[in-house]
Amino acid sequence: MSTEQLLRTPLTDLVGVRHPVVQTGMGWVAGPRLVSATANAGGLGILASATMTYEELEKAIVEVKSRTDQPFGVNLRADAADAPARCELLIKHGVKVASFALAPKPELIAKLKENDIVVIPSVGLPKHAKKVASWGADAVMIQGGEGGGHTGATPTTLLLPSVLDAVDIPVIAAGGFFDGRGLAAALSYGAAGIGMGTRFLLTADSAVPQAVKELYLGYGLDGTVVTAKVDGMPHRMLRTPFVEEIEETSAVRRLAPTVKRTLEFKKMSGMSWMQLAKDGREMKKNQGRTLAQMTLAANTPMMLKAGLVEGDTNAGVLASGQVVGILDDLPTCEQLVDRVVTQAAAELARAHSYLV
């Protein structure tokens, strides 16, 4: 058992975890091993389901439950054609938390809440936080521009207080967090906890190949770049030679590889062309993507898989937050969570000593 509870926040009360630390649902990275290790360390592990088929998701949920008796969550694509069916899986297996990269529909939120599942959508603007709060979301997660993967331009230090001012439900802050000082700062702002992606990717419990982890650790603070040329949306990733080549390549030259990866994604996901088309229509409706952007979107899962699963450091796209430039070790999840909460408690006590 890891460190006893040192910090009680609305997040720990809402979810039933010991520590207000969330391991975010990173595609290809947040699998059963990482999620269960986080849960056993007292944090909230989030299983990434967007890169899993329906059958793979159920298998992963069962595996997590076999590894831990602590609460955990599943990240879902609200715009996926089978989102309602996947939510039924969460209900069937008693998963504690459903997180969403996009706002789920009110009826889906209601269905989950009726079955005692905590609903935590991710939002990028105060108005989005207000909307999902009015629909019944239990909490929201924000990610500032420092974060890896799909991200916005507003830094966490501005996005967090603006969302806190907009809603009265718990807010989890992500983007730029890696230690206890960050947790203490977020709690001082008024957040209920922090979410970390890159920091959990770079742990001993992460299934990412060792060679790829070592590649990450070799980057400095200028080692990431935000590009829209991978899938048409701003995406923060390592500044690898491959990514720099993509940045310089014309749309025409990117067309053939894009079509190839679309076919690979169709085969991997088991989706029919009709399902892909339906998902595409949902993307266009909910995200305003153009046809070209929707075609590019199929790049992301396959290019991430090349690096994060297959270990191809030359051909794979490697999503990363800016914190990669500060990280220099690969702790276990237990070691990481313990030192984050211990340091946060010490920093909050130190700050309290300033009061007169």
Short mmCIF file of C-alpha atoms in Angstrom, two decimals:
data_model
loop_
_atom_site.label_atom_id
_atom_site.label_comp_id
_atom_site.label_asym_id
_atom_site.label_seq_id
_atom_site.Cartn_x
_atom_site.Cartn_y
_atom_site.Cartn_z
CA MET A 1 0.00 0.00 0.00
CA SER A 2 1.30 3.42 -0.96
CA THR A 3 1.31 6.60 1.11
CA GLU A 4 -1.72 7.16 3.33
CA GLN A 5 -4.12 9.91 2.35
CA LEU A 6 -2.53 13.30 2.94
CA LEU A 7 -4.88 15.49 0.90
CA ARG A 8 -8.67 15.38 0.83
CA THR A 9 -10.29 17.23 -2.07
CA PRO A 10 -13.63 17.18 -3.92
CA LEU A 11 -12.02 14.76 -6.40
CA THR A 12 -10.96 12.22 -3.76
CA ASP A 13 -14.44 12.44 -2.21
CA LEU A 14 -16.21 12.15 -5.58
CA VAL A 15 -14.28 9.17 -6.92
CA GLY A 16 -13.09 7.45 -3.74
CA VAL A 17 -9.35 7.54 -4.48
CA ARG A 18 -6.74 8.35 -1.83
CA HIS A 19 -4.85 10.95 -3.82
CA PRO A 20 -6.00 13.77 -6.16
CA VAL A 21 -3.80 12.56 -9.01
CA VAL A 22 -5.18 11.36 -12.34
CA GLN A 23 -3.36 9.35 -14.99
CA THR A 24 -4.94 10.53 -18.23
CA GLY A 25 -6.35 8.24 -20.92
CA MET A 26 -3.56 8.22 -23.49
CA GLY A 27 -4.20 6.11 -26.58
CA TRP A 28 -1.92 3.03 -26.85
CA VAL A 29 -0.32 3.97 -23.50
CA ALA A 30 -3.04 3.81 -20.84
CA GLY A 31 -3.61 0.06 -20.85
CA PRO A 32 -4.50 -2.32 -18.00
CA ARG A 33 -0.97 -2.46 -16.56
CA LEU A 34 -0.55 1.31 -16.21
CA VAL A 35 -4.14 1.91 -15.07
CA SER A 36 -4.05 -0.76 -12.37
CA ALA A 37 -0.62 0.40 -11.16
CA THR A 38 -1.96 3.94 -10.82
CA ALA A 39 -5.08 2.73 -9.02
CA ASN A 40 -3.03 0.62 -6.61
CA ALA A 41 -0.87 3.68 -5.92
CA GLY A 42 -3.98 5.57 -4.81
CA GLY A 43 -4.50 7.69 -7.92
CA LEU A 44 -7.19 7.55 -10.58
CA GLY A 45 -6.09 5.51 -13.59
CA ILE A 46 -7.98 6.10 -16.83
CA LEU A 47 -8.10 3.35 -19.45
CA ALA A 48 -7.86 4.64 -23.04
CA SER A 49 -10.53 3.01 -25.19
CA ALA A 50 -10.36 5.02 -28.44
CA THR A 51 -7.63 2.72 -29.77
CA MET A 52 -9.49 -0.44 -28.71
CA THR A 53 -12.25 -2.40 -30.35
CA TYR A 54 -15.37 -3.07 -28.28
CA GLU A 55 -14.14 -6.59 -27.50
CA GLU A 56 -10.66 -5.34 -26.57
CA LEU A 57 -12.17 -2.77 -24.23
CA GLU A 58 -14.18 -5.36 -22.33
CA LYS A 59 -11.11 -7.58 -22.04
CA ALA A 60 -9.06 -4.63 -20.76
CA ILE A 61 -11.68 -3.70 -18.15
CA VAL A 62 -11.77 -7.27 -16.88
CA GLU A 63 -7.96 -7.32 -16.69
CA VAL A 64 -7.81 -4.08 -14.70
CA LYS A 65 -10.37 -5.46 -12.26
CA SER A 66 -8.24 -8.59 -11.84
CA ARG A 67 -5.22 -6.42 -10.96
CA THR A 68 -6.84 -3.95 -8.55
CA ASP A 69 -9.88 -3.47 -6.34
CA GLN A 70 -9.50 0.31 -6.43
CA PRO A 71 -11.61 2.77 -8.48
CA PHE A 72 -10.57 3.42 -12.08
CA GLY A 73 -12.03 5.01 -15.18
CA VAL A 74 -12.40 4.60 -18.93
CA ASN A 75 -11.92 7.35 -21.49
CA LEU A 76 -14.47 7.27 -24.29
CA ARG A 77 -15.04 9.03 -27.58
CA ALA A 78 -18.43 10.65 -27.19
CA ASP A 79 -18.76 10.99 -30.97
CA ALA A 80 -18.05 7.30 -31.67
CA ALA A 81 -20.90 5.37 -33.26
CA ASP A 82 -20.77 2.72 -30.52
CA ALA A 83 -20.40 5.12 -27.58
CA PRO A 84 -23.73 4.04 -26.00
CA ALA A 85 -22.71 0.37 -26.23
CA ARG A 86 -19.34 1.10 -24.64
CA CYS A 87 -21.08 2.95 -21.83
CA GLU A 88 -23.15 -0.20 -21.24
CA LEU A 89 -19.85 -2.04 -20.76
CA LEU A 90 -18.90 0.39 -18.00
CA ILE A 91 -22.25 -0.15 -16.34
CA LYS A 92 -21.99 -3.93 -16.69
CA HIS A 93 -18.56 -4.07 -15.06
CA GLY A 94 -19.09 -1.40 -12.41
CA VAL A 95 -16.43 1.01 -13.68
CA LYS A 96 -16.31 4.07 -11.42
CA VAL A 97 -15.52 6.88 -13.88
CA ALA A 98 -16.37 7.68 -17.50
CA SER A 99 -14.18 10.39 -18.98
CA PHE A 100 -14.71 11.95 -22.39
CA ALA A 101 -12.48 13.88 -24.76
CA LEU A 102 -15.57 15.60 -26.16
CA ALA A 103 -18.83 16.47 -24.45
CA PRO A 104 -21.18 13.48 -24.25
CA LYS A 105 -24.85 14.03 -24.98
CA PRO A 106 -27.10 14.85 -22.00
CA GLU A 107 -28.95 11.55 -22.26
CA LEU A 108 -25.66 9.63 -22.12
CA ILE A 109 -24.59 11.56 -19.03
CA ALA A 110 -27.94 10.83 -17.41
CA LYS A 111 -27.67 7.11 -18.21
CA LEU A 112 -24.23 6.86 -16.64
CA LYS A 113 -25.19 8.84 -13.54
CA GLU A 114 -28.27 6.67 -13.04
CA ASN A 115 -25.85 3.78 -12.68
CA ASP A 116 -23.57 5.58 -10.20
CA ILE A 117 -20.81 6.28 -12.73
CA VAL A 118 -18.95 9.56 -12.31
CA VAL A 119 -18.89 11.57 -15.56
CA ILE A 120 -15.83 13.74 -16.26
CA PRO A 121 -15.63 15.37 -19.71
CA SER A 122 -12.54 17.28 -20.85
CA VAL A 123 -13.12 20.89 -21.86
CA GLY A 124 -11.01 23.55 -23.51
CA LEU A 125 -13.05 26.68 -22.80
CA PRO A 126 -15.16 28.04 -19.92
CA LYS A 127 -18.29 27.98 -22.09
CA HIS A 128 -17.82 24.26 -22.69
CA ALA A 129 -17.44 23.69 -18.95
CA LYS A 130 -20.69 25.56 -18.33
CA LYS A 131 -22.48 23.48 -20.94
CA VAL A 132 -21.48 20.06 -19.60
CA ALA A 133 -22.07 21.20 -16.02
CA SER A 134 -25.62 22.19 -16.98
CA TRP A 135 -26.06 18.74 -18.50
CA GLY A 136 -25.12 17.03 -15.23
CA ALA A 137 -21.39 16.30 -15.53
CA ASP A 138 -19.89 15.59 -12.11
CA ALA A 139 -16.54 17.26 -12.81
CA VAL A 140 -14.45 18.52 -15.71
CA MET A 141 -10.83 18.20 -16.73
CA ILE A 142 -9.04 21.05 -18.47
CA GLN A 143 -5.78 20.77 -20.38
CA GLY A 144 -3.65 23.81 -21.02
CA GLY A 145 -1.53 24.24 -24.12
CA GLU A 146 1.50 22.72 -22.36
CA GLY A 147 -0.13 19.30 -22.53
CA GLY A 148 0.63 16.59 -25.07
CA GLY A 149 -1.60 15.21 -27.80
CA HIS A 150 -4.52 17.28 -29.03
CA THR A 151 -4.28 20.58 -27.26
CA GLY A 152 -5.30 24.22 -27.36
CA ALA A 153 -3.29 27.42 -27.24
CA THR A 154 -4.30 28.72 -23.80
CA PRO A 155 -1.80 27.92 -21.01
CA THR A 156 -2.99 26.09 -17.92
CA THR A 157 -2.38 29.13 -15.69
CA LEU A 158 -5.04 31.05 -17.63
CA LEU A 159 -7.44 28.27 -18.58
CA LEU A 160 -7.71 26.86 -15.07
CA PRO A 161 -8.88 30.02 -13.25
CA SER A 162 -11.25 30.92 -16.09
CA VAL A 163 -12.97 27.52 -15.85
CA LEU A 164 -12.98 27.62 -12.03
CA ASP A 165 -14.81 30.94 -12.24
CA ALA A 166 -17.33 29.51 -14.70
CA VAL A 167 -18.54 26.38 -12.86
CA ASP A 168 -19.11 25.12 -9.33
CA ILE A 169 -18.25 21.46 -9.97
CA PRO A 170 -14.77 20.00 -9.33
CA VAL A 171 -12.14 20.95 -11.90
CA ILE A 172 -9.10 18.76 -12.60
CA ALA A 173 -6.13 20.58 -14.10
CA ALA A 174 -3.86 18.99 -16.73
CA GLY A 175 -1.10 20.33 -18.93
CA GLY A 176 2.37 20.94 -17.53
CA PHE A 177 2.15 18.92 -14.30
CA PHE A 178 4.82 16.48 -13.17
CA ASP A 179 5.50 16.94 -9.42
CA GLY A 180 4.10 17.95 -6.04
CA ARG A 181 4.75 21.64 -6.58
CA GLY A 182 2.36 21.56 -9.50
CA LEU A 183 -0.28 19.74 -7.47
CA ALA A 184 0.08 22.26 -4.65
CA ALA A 185 -0.23 25.13 -7.13
CA ALA A 186 -3.31 23.64 -8.77
CA LEU A 187 -5.00 23.09 -5.41
CA SER A 188 -4.15 26.67 -4.45
CA TYR A 189 -5.87 27.89 -7.60
CA GLY A 190 -8.95 25.95 -6.50
CA ALA A 191 -8.61 22.79 -8.58
CA ALA A 192 -9.65 19.44 -7.10
CA GLY A 193 -6.63 17.58 -8.47
CA ILE A 194 -4.25 17.25 -11.39
CA GLY A 195 -4.04 15.06 -14.46
CA MET A 196 -0.71 13.90 -15.87
CA GLY A 197 -0.06 12.15 -19.17
CA THR A 198 3.59 12.36 -20.20
CA ARG A 199 4.74 11.89 -16.61
CA PHE A 200 2.81 8.58 -16.38
CA LEU A 201 3.94 7.53 -19.86
CA LEU A 202 7.49 7.80 -18.54
CA THR A 203 7.13 5.35 -15.66
CA ALA A 204 8.37 1.81 -15.17
CA ASP A 205 4.75 0.59 -15.29
CA SER A 206 4.10 2.06 -18.73
CA ALA A 207 4.08 -0.53 -21.54
CA VAL A 208 5.78 1.89 -23.95
CA PRO A 209 8.98 0.24 -25.28
CA GLN A 210 12.12 1.08 -23.29
CA ALA A 211 13.92 2.51 -26.32
CA VAL A 212 11.07 4.97 -26.85
CA LYS A 213 11.06 6.00 -23.19
CA GLU A 214 14.80 6.68 -23.41
CA LEU A 215 14.21 8.75 -26.54
CA TYR A 216 11.69 10.89 -24.64
CA LEU A 217 14.15 11.43 -21.79
CA GLY A 218 16.69 12.81 -24.23
CA TYR A 219 14.60 15.84 -25.17
CA GLY A 220 14.90 19.34 -23.71
CA LEU A 221 12.31 22.04 -23.02
CA ASP A 222 12.28 22.94 -26.72
CA GLY A 223 11.76 19.32 -27.70
CA THR A 224 8.06 19.46 -28.61
CA VAL A 225 6.13 21.09 -31.43
CA VAL A 226 2.43 21.69 -32.10
CA THR A 227 1.42 20.65 -35.62
CA ALA A 228 -1.89 20.25 -37.43
CA LYS A 229 -0.37 18.26 -40.29
CA VAL A 230 -0.78 14.85 -38.70
CA ASP A 231 -4.56 14.81 -38.37
CA GLY A 232 -5.74 18.33 -39.12
CA MET A 233 -6.00 19.39 -35.47
CA PRO A 234 -3.33 21.02 -33.24
CA HIS A 235 -1.31 18.15 -31.77
CA ARG A 236 1.71 18.51 -29.47
CA MET A 237 4.40 15.89 -30.04
CA LEU A 238 8.13 15.33 -29.90
CA ARG A 239 10.11 17.32 -32.45
CA THR A 240 11.49 14.25 -34.22
CA PRO A 241 13.07 14.30 -37.70
CA PHE A 242 9.96 12.48 -38.93
CA VAL A 243 7.65 15.18 -37.60
CA GLU A 244 9.84 17.91 -39.04
CA GLU A 245 9.64 16.15 -42.40
CA ILE A 246 5.83 16.07 -42.14
CA GLU A 247 5.85 19.79 -41.40
CA GLU A 248 7.76 20.44 -44.61
CA THR A 249 5.87 17.99 -46.85
CA SER A 250 3.10 19.21 -49.15
CA ALA A 251 -0.49 17.99 -48.84
CA VAL A 252 -0.19 16.18 -52.19
CA ARG A 253 2.86 14.18 -51.03
CA ARG A 254 1.06 13.30 -47.77
CA LEU A 255 -2.00 11.92 -49.60
CA ALA A 256 -0.77 8.38 -50.40
CA PRO A 257 0.55 7.66 -46.86
CA THR A 258 -2.68 9.08 -45.44
CA VAL A 259 -4.83 6.71 -47.51
CA LYS A 260 -2.57 3.78 -46.54
CA ARG A 261 -2.92 4.54 -42.82
CA THR A 262 -6.69 4.98 -43.20
CA LEU A 263 -6.88 1.42 -44.55
CA GLU A 264 -4.66 0.20 -41.68
CA PHE A 265 -6.90 1.94 -39.13
CA LYS A 266 -10.02 0.37 -40.68
CA LYS A 267 -8.45 -3.08 -40.42
CA MET A 268 -7.18 -2.51 -36.85
CA SER A 269 -10.48 -1.13 -35.53
CA GLY A 270 -12.67 -3.71 -37.22
CA MET A 271 -14.98 -0.90 -38.33
CA SER A 272 -16.92 -1.08 -41.58
CA TRP A 273 -16.76 1.69 -44.17
CA MET A 274 -20.28 2.65 -43.09
CA GLN A 275 -19.13 2.99 -39.44
CA LEU A 276 -16.11 5.05 -40.51
CA ALA A 277 -18.40 7.29 -42.55
CA LYS A 278 -20.79 7.68 -39.61
CA ASP A 279 -17.91 8.59 -37.30
CA GLY A 280 -16.71 11.04 -39.91
CA ARG A 281 -20.10 12.72 -40.05
CA GLU A 282 -20.07 13.03 -36.25
CA MET A 283 -16.60 14.63 -36.39
CA LYS A 284 -17.81 17.12 -38.97
CA LYS A 285 -20.91 17.92 -36.94
CA ASN A 286 -19.29 18.13 -33.48
CA GLN A 287 -15.82 19.39 -34.33
CA GLY A 288 -16.33 21.27 -37.58
CA ARG A 289 -13.63 19.28 -39.37
CA THR A 290 -13.29 19.49 -43.14
CA LEU A 291 -13.22 16.38 -45.33
CA ALA A 292 -9.43 16.67 -45.59
CA GLN A 293 -9.11 16.88 -41.80
CA MET A 294 -11.37 13.88 -41.31
CA THR A 295 -9.19 11.88 -43.70
CA LEU A 296 -6.07 12.98 -41.84
CA ALA A 297 -7.67 11.95 -38.53
CA ALA A 298 -7.09 8.29 -39.41
CA ASN A 299 -3.36 9.03 -39.33
CA THR A 300 -3.22 9.62 -35.60
CA PRO A 301 -3.93 6.15 -34.15
CA MET A 302 -1.70 4.33 -36.63
CA MET A 303 1.22 6.77 -36.39
CA LEU A 304 1.06 6.77 -32.60
CA LYS A 305 0.93 2.97 -32.60
CA ALA A 306 4.13 2.80 -34.64
CA GLY A 307 6.05 4.62 -31.95
CA LEU A 308 4.27 3.86 -28.69
CA VAL A 309 3.52 0.18 -29.30
CA GLU A 310 5.88 -1.02 -32.02
CA GLY A 311 8.79 1.04 -30.76
CA ASP A 312 9.65 2.59 -34.12
CA THR A 313 11.46 5.76 -33.06
CA ASN A 314 11.99 6.79 -36.67
CA ALA A 315 8.56 6.36 -38.21
CA GLY A 316 6.27 6.89 -35.25
CA VAL A 317 4.62 10.08 -34.06
CA LEU A 318 5.22 10.50 -30.33
CA ALA A 319 2.72 12.68 -28.48
CA SER A 320 4.28 14.57 -25.59
CA GLY A 321 3.70 17.44 -23.20
CA GLN A 322 6.30 20.14 -22.70
CA VAL A 323 7.22 18.62 -19.31
CA VAL A 324 9.27 16.04 -21.19
CA GLY A 325 12.16 18.50 -21.07
CA ILE A 326 12.21 18.35 -17.25
CA LEU A 327 11.85 14.60 -16.73
CA ASP A 328 14.92 12.42 -16.19
CA ASP A 329 13.73 9.19 -14.57
CA LEU A 330 11.31 6.26 -14.85
CA PRO A 331 9.74 5.72 -11.40
CA THR A 332 7.03 3.18 -10.70
CA CYS A 333 3.52 4.62 -10.42
CA GLU A 334 3.66 4.05 -6.67
CA GLN A 335 6.92 5.98 -6.36
CA LEU A 336 5.59 8.77 -8.56
CA VAL A 337 2.26 9.24 -6.81
CA ASP A 338 3.86 8.98 -3.36
CA ARG A 339 6.40 11.68 -4.04
CA VAL A 340 3.89 13.96 -5.76
CA VAL A 341 1.42 13.95 -2.86
CA THR A 342 4.14 14.07 -0.20
CA GLN A 343 5.79 17.05 -1.83
CA ALA A 344 2.44 18.76 -2.40
CA ALA A 345 1.50 18.40 1.27
CA ALA A 346 4.86 19.85 2.29
CA GLU A 347 4.52 22.77 -0.12
CA LEU A 348 1.01 23.56 1.10
CA ALA A 349 2.20 23.47 4.71
CA ARG A 350 5.07 25.80 3.80
CA ALA A 351 2.69 28.20 2.09
CA HIS A 352 0.37 28.08 5.10
CA SER A 353 3.25 29.25 7.27
CA TYR A 354 3.20 32.56 5.39
CA LEU A 355 -0.19 33.42 6.87
CA VAL A 356 -0.12 35.98 9.70
#
